[in-house]
Tab-separated table of C-alpha atoms and ligand atoms in Angstrom:
chain	number	residue	atom	x	y	z
A	1	MET	CA	75.029	79.501	120.638
A	2	VAL	CA	78.198	77.434	120.497
A	3	SER	CA	81.198	79.749	120.751
A	4	LYS	CA	83.718	79.610	117.951
A	5	LEU	CA	86.343	80.924	120.326
A	6	PRO	CA	89.190	80.460	120.640
A	7	LEU	CA	90.440	80.362	117.053
A	8	LYS	CA	93.985	79.388	117.947
A	9	HIS	CA	94.629	77.710	114.616
A	10	LEU	CA	94.491	81.133	112.975
A	11	PHE	CA	97.682	82.213	114.762
A	12	GLN	CA	101.260	81.061	114.847
A	13	LEU	CA	102.094	81.005	118.527
A	14	PRO	CA	105.377	79.483	119.726
A	15	GLU	CA	105.023	76.133	121.481
A	16	GLY	CA	104.593	76.557	125.223
A	17	VAL	CA	103.988	80.296	125.120
A	18	ILE	CA	100.916	81.868	126.699
A	19	TYR	CA	100.660	85.225	125.009
A	20	LEU	CA	99.065	87.898	127.169
A	21	ASP	CA	100.459	90.875	125.279
A	22	GLY	CA	98.193	91.155	122.250
A	23	ASN	CA	97.370	94.603	123.618
A	24	SER	CA	100.884	95.707	122.614
A	25	LEU	CA	101.593	93.589	119.549
A	26	GLY	CA	99.154	91.029	118.202
A	27	PRO	CA	100.620	87.639	117.162
A	28	LEU	CA	101.260	86.468	113.616
A	29	PRO	CA	98.195	85.124	111.764
A	30	THR	CA	99.149	81.895	109.979
A	31	THR	CA	97.998	83.151	106.580
A	32	VAL	CA	100.173	86.260	106.666
A	33	PRO	CA	103.599	84.867	105.650
A	34	ASP	CA	102.391	83.383	102.338
A	35	HIS	CA	100.257	86.382	101.547
A	36	VAL	CA	103.023	88.868	102.285
A	37	GLY	CA	105.463	86.641	100.402
A	38	ALA	CA	103.193	86.749	97.362
A	39	ALA	CA	102.763	90.508	97.663
A	40	VAL	CA	106.527	90.855	97.634
A	41	THR	CA	107.381	88.328	94.930
A	42	ASP	CA	104.398	88.409	92.571
A	43	GLN	CA	103.317	92.001	93.005
A	44	TRP	CA	106.410	94.031	93.801
A	45	GLY	CA	108.699	91.560	92.032
A	46	ASN	CA	106.749	90.976	88.826
A	47	MET	CA	104.372	93.872	88.545
A	48	LEU	CA	106.842	96.525	89.654
A	49	ILE	CA	105.273	100.004	89.413
A	50	ARG	CA	102.200	98.494	87.747
A	51	GLY	CA	101.202	97.075	91.150
A	52	TRP	CA	99.678	100.417	92.124
A	53	ASN	CA	96.936	99.785	89.564
A	54	ASP	CA	97.079	96.089	88.754
A	55	ALA	CA	97.326	94.837	92.337
A	56	GLY	CA	95.078	97.592	93.689
A	57	TRP	CA	97.698	98.995	96.051
A	58	MET	CA	96.325	102.518	95.753
A	59	ALA	CA	92.843	101.451	96.911
A	60	MET	CA	94.068	99.511	99.943
A	61	PRO	CA	93.938	102.357	102.492
A	62	THR	CA	90.203	102.858	102.000
A	63	GLN	CA	89.399	99.160	101.548
A	64	LEU	CA	91.137	98.303	104.798
A	65	GLY	CA	89.533	101.367	106.364
A	66	ASP	CA	86.090	99.999	105.488
A	67	ARG	CA	86.921	96.637	107.056
A	68	ILE	CA	88.120	98.292	110.254
A	69	GLY	CA	85.080	100.562	110.146
A	70	ALA	CA	82.852	97.483	110.331
A	71	LEU	CA	84.475	96.607	113.679
A	72	ILE	CA	83.983	100.056	115.223
A	73	GLY	CA	80.504	100.979	114.020
A	74	ALA	CA	81.694	103.307	111.247
A	75	PRO	CA	80.025	103.318	107.823
A	76	LYS	CA	81.864	102.628	104.606
A	77	GLY	CA	83.875	105.586	103.388
A	78	SER	CA	84.496	107.042	106.842
A	79	VAL	CA	87.784	105.344	107.802
A	80	VAL	CA	91.148	105.364	106.038
A	81	VAL	CA	94.398	103.622	106.918
A	82	GLY	CA	97.879	105.151	106.867
A	83	ASP	CA	100.771	106.703	108.785
A	84	THR	CA	101.284	106.035	112.486
A	85	LEU	CA	98.842	106.683	115.284
A	86	SER	CA	100.873	109.628	116.564
A	87	ILE	CA	100.470	111.285	113.149
A	88	LYS	CA	96.753	110.532	113.059
A	89	VAL	CA	96.277	112.097	116.510
A	90	TYR	CA	97.925	115.267	115.213
A	91	GLN	CA	95.818	115.273	112.074
A	92	ALA	CA	92.549	114.733	113.943
A	93	LEU	CA	93.340	117.374	116.548
A	94	ALA	CA	94.323	119.959	113.947
A	95	ALA	CA	91.028	119.385	112.137
A	96	ALA	CA	89.027	119.398	115.380
A	97	ILE	CA	90.496	122.669	116.662
A	98	GLU	CA	89.489	124.469	113.486
A	99	ARG	CA	85.861	123.626	114.141
A	100	VAL	CA	85.825	125.591	117.414
A	101	PRO	CA	87.885	128.710	116.654
A	102	ASP	CA	86.624	130.754	119.598
A	103	ARG	CA	87.833	128.337	122.309
A	104	LYS	CA	91.395	127.552	123.374
A	105	VAL	CA	91.284	124.506	125.647
A	106	VAL	CA	92.033	120.934	124.609
A	107	LEU	CA	91.009	118.560	127.386
A	108	SER	CA	92.603	115.168	127.918
A	109	ASP	CA	93.415	112.967	130.898
A	110	THR	CA	96.525	111.962	132.780
A	111	GLY	CA	95.910	108.323	131.859
A	112	ASN	CA	96.302	109.056	128.169
A	113	PHE	CA	99.165	107.487	126.291
A	114	PRO	CA	102.012	110.015	126.375
A	115	THR	CA	102.415	110.298	122.603
A	116	ASP	CA	98.851	111.608	122.315
A	117	LEU	CA	99.670	114.326	124.838
A	118	TYR	CA	103.058	115.099	123.265
A	119	MET	CA	101.553	115.420	119.801
A	120	ALA	CA	98.764	117.618	121.130
A	121	LYS	CA	101.145	119.900	123.022
A	122	GLY	CA	103.470	120.144	120.034
A	123	LEU	CA	100.622	121.129	117.739
A	124	LEU	CA	99.121	123.656	120.158
A	125	ASP	CA	102.477	125.329	120.808
A	126	ARG	CA	103.212	125.611	117.109
A	127	LEU	CA	99.811	127.085	116.344
A	128	GLY	CA	100.778	130.006	118.557
A	129	GLN	CA	97.139	130.961	119.130
A	130	GLY	CA	97.175	130.641	122.908
A	131	HIS	CA	95.780	127.110	123.130
A	132	GLU	CA	96.142	125.178	126.367
A	133	LEU	CA	96.371	121.417	126.872
A	134	ARG	CA	94.473	120.670	130.078
A	135	THR	CA	94.740	117.223	131.671
A	136	VAL	CA	92.686	115.903	134.561
A	137	ALA	CA	92.446	112.515	136.244
A	138	PRO	CA	90.473	110.032	134.097
A	139	GLN	CA	87.543	109.879	136.501
A	140	ASP	CA	87.279	113.684	136.502
A	141	VAL	CA	86.943	114.141	132.742
A	142	ALA	CA	83.157	114.485	132.571
A	143	ALA	CA	83.113	117.211	135.227
A	144	ALA	CA	85.985	119.042	133.511
A	145	ILE	CA	84.092	119.470	130.243
A	146	THR	CA	83.182	123.093	130.714
A	147	ASP	CA	82.050	125.598	128.102
A	148	ASP	CA	85.591	126.799	127.425
A	149	VAL	CA	86.683	123.398	126.100
A	150	ALA	CA	87.193	123.269	122.351
A	151	VAL	CA	88.230	119.657	121.930
A	152	VAL	CA	88.067	116.570	124.129
A	153	LEU	CA	90.887	114.187	123.173
A	154	LEU	CA	90.709	110.859	124.994
A	155	THR	CA	91.829	107.282	124.687
A	156	GLU	CA	88.831	105.098	125.415
A	157	VAL	CA	90.773	102.389	127.257
A	158	ASP	CA	93.625	103.462	129.543
A	159	TYR	CA	96.806	101.670	128.428
A	160	ARG	CA	98.064	101.349	131.981
A	161	THR	CA	94.979	100.425	134.011
A	162	GLY	CA	92.575	99.125	131.380
A	163	ARG	CA	89.967	101.589	132.693
A	164	LYS	CA	87.340	102.348	130.058
A	165	HIS	CA	85.673	105.709	129.578
A	166	ASP	CA	81.946	105.835	128.937
A	167	MET	CA	82.326	106.894	125.335
A	168	ALA	CA	78.664	107.651	124.680
A	169	ALA	CA	78.144	109.679	127.860
A	170	ILE	CA	81.347	111.716	127.501
A	171	THR	CA	80.695	112.408	123.845
A	172	LYS	CA	77.203	113.607	124.642
A	173	ARG	CA	78.351	115.826	127.481
A	174	ALA	CA	81.118	117.330	125.339
A	175	GLN	CA	78.828	118.026	122.425
A	176	ASP	CA	76.180	119.519	124.721
A	177	GLN	CA	78.885	121.932	125.893
A	178	GLY	CA	79.834	122.757	122.309
A	179	ALA	CA	83.098	120.787	122.192
A	180	VAL	CA	84.370	118.449	119.486
A	181	VAL	CA	85.412	114.911	120.445
A	182	ILE	CA	88.305	112.720	119.312
A	183	TRP	CA	88.487	109.131	120.531
A	184	ASP	CA	91.711	107.171	120.379
A	185	LEU	CA	90.685	103.543	119.905
A	186	ALA	CA	94.198	102.025	120.163
A	187	HIS	CA	93.058	99.634	122.899
A	188	SER	CA	89.483	99.306	121.654
A	189	ALA	CA	89.514	98.329	117.977
A	190	GLY	CA	89.375	94.536	117.821
A	191	ALA	CA	89.110	94.284	121.609
A	192	ILE	CA	85.716	95.651	122.591
A	193	GLU	CA	82.515	96.733	120.894
A	194	VAL	CA	82.619	100.302	119.604
A	195	ASP	CA	79.762	102.090	117.884
A	196	LEU	CA	81.028	105.360	116.446
A	197	THR	CA	77.796	106.003	114.580
A	198	ALA	CA	75.677	105.705	117.709
A	199	CYS	CA	78.060	107.778	119.812
A	200	GLY	CA	78.300	110.546	117.234
A	201	ALA	CA	81.900	111.566	117.952
A	202	GLU	CA	83.439	113.743	115.263
A	203	PHE	CA	86.806	111.977	115.000
A	204	ALA	CA	88.443	108.709	115.981
A	205	VAL	CA	91.894	107.244	115.468
A	206	GLY	CA	93.563	103.955	116.313
A	207	CYS	CA	96.303	101.517	115.477
A	208	THR	CA	96.284	98.104	113.832
A	209	TYR	CA	99.263	96.320	115.405
A	210	LYS	CA	97.617	95.764	118.797
A	211	TYR	CA	94.294	93.856	118.842
A	212	LEU	CA	93.985	93.895	115.045
A	213	ASN	CA	97.190	91.848	114.682
A	214	GLY	CA	98.556	93.789	111.690
A	215	GLY	CA	102.195	93.270	112.726
A	216	PRO	CA	104.960	95.548	114.004
A	217	GLY	CA	104.734	98.926	112.302
A	218	ALA	CA	101.284	98.296	110.796
A	219	PRO	CA	99.612	101.586	109.834
A	220	ALA	CA	97.089	103.540	111.884
A	221	PHE	CA	93.546	104.556	110.941
A	222	ILE	CA	91.446	107.690	111.182
A	223	TYR	CA	87.667	108.126	111.192
A	224	VAL	CA	85.828	111.343	110.407
A	225	ARG	CA	82.067	111.558	110.906
A	226	PRO	CA	80.585	111.376	107.399
A	227	ASP	CA	78.642	114.656	107.570
A	228	LEU	CA	81.854	116.551	108.389
A	229	ILE	CA	84.400	115.021	106.125
A	230	ASP	CA	83.943	117.361	103.204
A	231	GLN	CA	84.433	120.359	105.524
A	232	VAL	CA	87.688	119.102	107.010
A	233	ASP	CA	90.818	120.920	105.942
A	234	PRO	CA	93.521	118.262	106.334
A	235	ALA	CA	96.383	119.659	108.370
A	236	LEU	CA	98.810	117.285	106.705
A	237	ALA	CA	98.068	118.122	103.113
A	238	GLY	CA	100.019	115.346	101.444
A	239	TRP	CA	99.772	114.625	97.748
A	240	LEU	CA	97.776	111.415	98.154
A	241	GLY	CA	95.030	113.339	99.935
A	242	HIS	CA	94.805	115.670	96.939
A	243	ALA	CA	91.711	115.506	94.728
A	244	ALA	CA	93.891	114.544	91.741
A	245	PRO	CA	97.398	113.527	92.857
A	246	PHE	CA	98.496	112.668	89.355
A	247	ASP	CA	97.599	116.071	87.969
A	248	PHE	CA	100.591	117.290	89.982
A	249	ASP	CA	98.901	120.657	90.542
A	250	LEU	CA	100.929	123.242	92.402
A	251	GLU	CA	97.834	124.129	94.436
A	252	TYR	CA	96.473	121.703	97.016
A	253	ARG	CA	92.845	120.731	96.632
A	254	ALA	CA	91.527	118.282	99.230
A	255	GLY	CA	90.260	114.969	97.870
A	256	ASP	CA	86.726	113.672	98.161
A	257	GLY	CA	85.546	112.281	101.456
A	258	ILE	CA	87.889	110.344	103.691
A	259	GLU	CA	90.549	110.136	100.943
A	260	ARG	CA	91.637	113.612	101.999
A	261	MET	CA	92.999	112.249	105.278
A	262	ARG	CA	95.616	110.289	103.371
A	263	VAL	CA	99.063	111.832	103.416
A	264	GLY	CA	101.803	110.061	101.465
A	265	THR	CA	102.657	106.703	99.924
A	266	PRO	CA	101.024	103.908	101.932
A	267	PRO	CA	102.999	100.931	103.342
A	268	VAL	CA	101.906	98.270	100.859
A	269	ILE	CA	103.686	95.269	102.362
A	270	GLN	CA	102.436	96.082	105.831
A	271	MET	CA	98.909	96.567	104.481
A	272	ALA	CA	99.119	93.136	102.845
A	273	ALA	CA	99.708	91.677	106.312
A	274	LEU	CA	96.808	93.668	107.727
A	275	ALA	CA	94.469	92.502	104.959
A	276	LYS	CA	95.013	88.917	106.111
A	277	SER	CA	95.011	89.593	109.828
A	278	LEU	CA	91.569	91.206	109.595
A	279	ASP	CA	90.155	87.937	108.217
A	280	ALA	CA	89.957	86.573	111.779
A	281	PHE	CA	87.228	89.107	112.494
A	282	ASP	CA	85.088	87.761	109.651
A	283	GLN	CA	84.584	84.599	111.693
A	284	VAL	CA	83.399	85.975	114.997
A	285	SER	CA	81.484	89.031	116.166
A	286	MET	CA	82.962	91.780	118.331
A	287	ARG	CA	80.193	91.049	120.832
A	288	GLU	CA	81.368	87.475	121.218
A	289	ILE	CA	85.003	88.582	121.538
A	290	ARG	CA	84.117	91.163	124.153
A	291	LEU	CA	82.014	88.796	126.247
A	292	LYS	CA	84.718	86.162	126.244
A	293	SER	CA	87.448	88.631	127.129
A	294	ALA	CA	85.398	89.732	130.137
A	295	THR	CA	85.043	86.113	131.242
A	296	LEU	CA	88.771	85.461	130.861
A	297	SER	CA	89.870	88.626	132.623
A	298	ASP	CA	87.395	88.053	135.478
A	299	LEU	CA	88.822	84.559	135.900
A	300	PHE	CA	92.361	85.947	135.878
A	301	ILE	CA	91.551	88.485	138.612
A	302	GLU	CA	89.840	85.848	140.739
A	303	LEU	CA	92.753	83.412	140.472
A	304	VAL	CA	95.500	86.016	140.981
A	305	GLU	CA	93.789	87.379	144.076
A	306	ALA	CA	93.450	83.866	145.451
A	307	LYS	CA	96.987	82.698	144.658
A	308	CYS	CA	99.167	85.840	144.504
A	309	PRO	CA	98.252	87.973	147.535
A	310	MET	CA	101.284	90.251	147.085
A	311	LEU	CA	99.789	91.718	143.895
A	312	THR	CA	97.274	94.575	144.037
A	313	LEU	CA	94.594	94.946	141.385
A	314	HIS	CA	95.278	98.116	139.401
A	315	SER	CA	92.270	97.862	137.052
A	316	PRO	CA	88.548	98.358	137.611
A	317	ARG	CA	87.021	95.261	139.179
A	318	ASP	CA	83.865	95.463	137.100
A	319	ALA	CA	84.506	94.057	133.614
A	320	ALA	CA	82.073	96.570	132.132
A	321	GLU	CA	84.453	99.341	133.221
A	322	ARG	CA	87.536	97.711	131.693
A	323	GLY	CA	88.864	97.145	128.243
A	324	SER	CA	90.495	93.818	127.457
A	325	GLN	CA	93.461	94.015	129.804
A	326	VAL	CA	94.092	93.636	133.500
A	327	SER	CA	96.899	95.256	135.468
A	328	PHE	CA	98.334	94.443	138.842
A	329	ALA	CA	100.681	96.638	140.851
A	330	PHE	CA	103.723	95.023	142.444
A	331	ASP	CA	106.910	96.721	143.623
A	332	HIS	CA	109.062	94.070	141.948
A	333	GLY	CA	106.797	94.093	138.903
A	334	TYR	CA	109.523	94.550	136.311
A	335	ALA	CA	111.651	91.661	137.575
A	336	ALA	CA	108.609	89.447	138.160
A	337	MET	CA	107.459	90.067	134.594
A	338	GLN	CA	110.906	89.144	133.251
A	339	ALA	CA	110.824	85.913	135.268
A	340	LEU	CA	107.318	85.210	133.970
A	341	ILE	CA	108.367	85.786	130.370
A	342	ALA	CA	111.304	83.412	130.903
A	343	ARG	CA	108.701	80.772	131.829
A	344	GLY	CA	106.734	81.403	128.626
A	345	VAL	CA	103.985	83.666	129.938
A	346	ILE	CA	104.339	86.928	128.045
A	347	GLY	CA	102.800	90.055	129.468
A	348	ASP	CA	104.486	93.415	129.859
A	349	PHE	CA	105.416	96.090	132.343
A	350	ARG	CA	104.552	99.760	132.526
A	351	ALA	CA	106.436	102.094	134.843
A	352	PRO	CA	106.478	102.549	137.735
A	353	ASN	CA	105.161	99.211	139.023
A	354	VAL	CA	102.430	97.863	136.748
A	355	MET	CA	102.326	94.292	135.434
A	356	ARG	CA	99.999	94.274	132.462
A	357	PHE	CA	98.140	91.307	130.978
A	358	GLY	CA	96.031	91.416	127.827
A	359	PHE	CA	93.253	88.894	127.152
A	360	THR	CA	92.503	88.192	123.547
A	361	PRO	CA	89.922	85.450	123.213
A	362	LEU	CA	90.912	84.772	119.615
A	363	TYR	CA	93.830	82.742	120.963
A	364	ILE	CA	93.551	82.662	124.784
A	365	ASP	CA	91.239	80.352	126.715
A	366	GLU	CA	90.501	79.412	130.327
A	367	THR	CA	93.237	76.757	130.395
A	368	ASP	CA	95.815	79.378	129.416
A	369	VAL	CA	94.591	81.747	132.114
A	370	THR	CA	94.765	79.057	134.787
A	371	ARG	CA	98.249	77.952	133.730
A	372	ALA	CA	99.507	81.526	133.542
A	373	VAL	CA	98.364	82.227	137.104
A	374	ASP	CA	99.906	78.988	138.397
A	375	ILE	CA	103.264	79.978	136.896
A	376	LEU	CA	102.944	83.521	138.250
A	377	ALA	CA	102.110	82.187	141.730
A	378	ASP	CA	105.142	79.931	141.591
A	379	ILE	CA	107.448	82.807	140.617
A	380	LEU	CA	106.141	85.011	143.400
A	381	ALA	CA	106.245	82.319	146.069
A	382	SER	CA	109.789	81.220	145.150
A	383	LYS	CA	110.992	84.843	144.746
A	384	ILE	CA	112.921	83.681	141.705
A	385	TYR	CA	112.414	87.211	140.357
A	386	GLU	CA	115.151	88.360	142.763
A	387	ALA	CA	117.749	86.670	140.540
A	388	PRO	CA	120.152	89.174	138.939
A	389	GLU	CA	119.224	88.272	135.357
A	390	TYR	CA	115.713	89.668	135.846
A	391	GLN	CA	116.809	93.094	137.100
A	392	THR	CA	118.228	94.786	133.979
A	393	LYS	CA	115.797	96.894	132.009
A	394	SER	CA	115.719	96.535	128.234
A	395	ARG	CA	115.028	99.376	125.848
A	396	VAL	CA	111.452	98.158	125.276
A	397	THR	CA	109.560	97.055	128.372
B	1	PLP	C1	99.900	102.279	121.233
B	1	PLP	C2	99.415	103.669	121.316
B	1	PLP	C3	100.007	104.684	120.540
B	1	PLP	C4	101.201	104.422	119.687
B	1	PLP	O1	101.358	105.385	118.669
B	1	PLP	P1	102.272	105.059	117.408
B	1	PLP	O2	102.361	106.316	116.663
B	1	PLP	O3	101.593	103.950	116.647
B	1	PLP	O4	103.594	104.581	117.918
B	1	PLP	C5	99.446	105.949	120.614
B	1	PLP	N1	98.378	106.214	121.393
B	1	PLP	C6	97.811	105.261	122.166
B	1	PLP	C7	96.627	105.604	123.007
B	1	PLP	C8	98.314	103.966	122.152
B	1	PLP	O5	97.765	103.033	122.921
């Protein structure tokens, strides 16, 4: 099969930039500006309030949910878009806890993204029912799933190391022990193959501004296993999750199916961008994307280890155990990353010493990887990163 990848023409990337940070914020798809412009001018501008019906704004959260569902092995009607990922973590955890009322432990790992842990702790403390958030090292999760665990809340791909959990095996172990499972797919959706149906997890959440290229502030998504959705009591009982929002009942009645996980008014302009950015995934399968990202990240590791001996691999060496990113530890990592960005190779830095590089085969190819490593090797050999302008930390790293 001839690979369609990369599909660089689908993205507006600045001249001379090699973008290795699609794991934080995907680049701008070329069709988005006109489409968003039309949504603003023709829909908001001309239709005004009628846009909710005439432009189908109200149906967008479930329509986009179905399209994302197709990328993560979720059937139609099981995914809905809205809010931010932090909110969706809270909502999923609140629903999950209710399913296991006799247990008090929520298990996560120390590699989880902090907001997931903060949201979990905040919820558990407020419940005031004696719940405990227990975190163990990522590699110890399976062994820590004991019969006192109510909910296992994990991010499939570790944002710092790229290490990937075995989603199927952990889900099975948790369910065998009577626990409910929530997967955070922030670094999975659009990056690697996910099959929620096969794995059988009860809940999943994720964001759309990373590998799905929905743009800064694009909404999150939540999945609920279809057989459970009508039993879920949405913790955030917003009016748009009501069975009949425009009856303006004083009593909350949860809507049908996944609609009940909606909360408030959806971000229409941002969803317009997402509707276009998802088009890229109509052209190529997740399998093809995943295989190519493994090839690119393997090449990157090989070249960095050959040309940049001062860096230490901080990701699993086996591509099957990684997501779509590779991290290297380096004591001067922050400054070196700033110097690299100044030369047009954009990755990012995660405290305390991790240089992080994302590989998105939609717009990165072998030539980019080779060039990026040559520039990195040059920066390290010349120690240009010691220059004062690379030492000051910005608000966002
Ligand atoms: C990126 C990321 C988030 C971000 O949450 P927001 O509410 O969208 O800011 C949360 N969790 C994980 C695992 C992430 O990777």
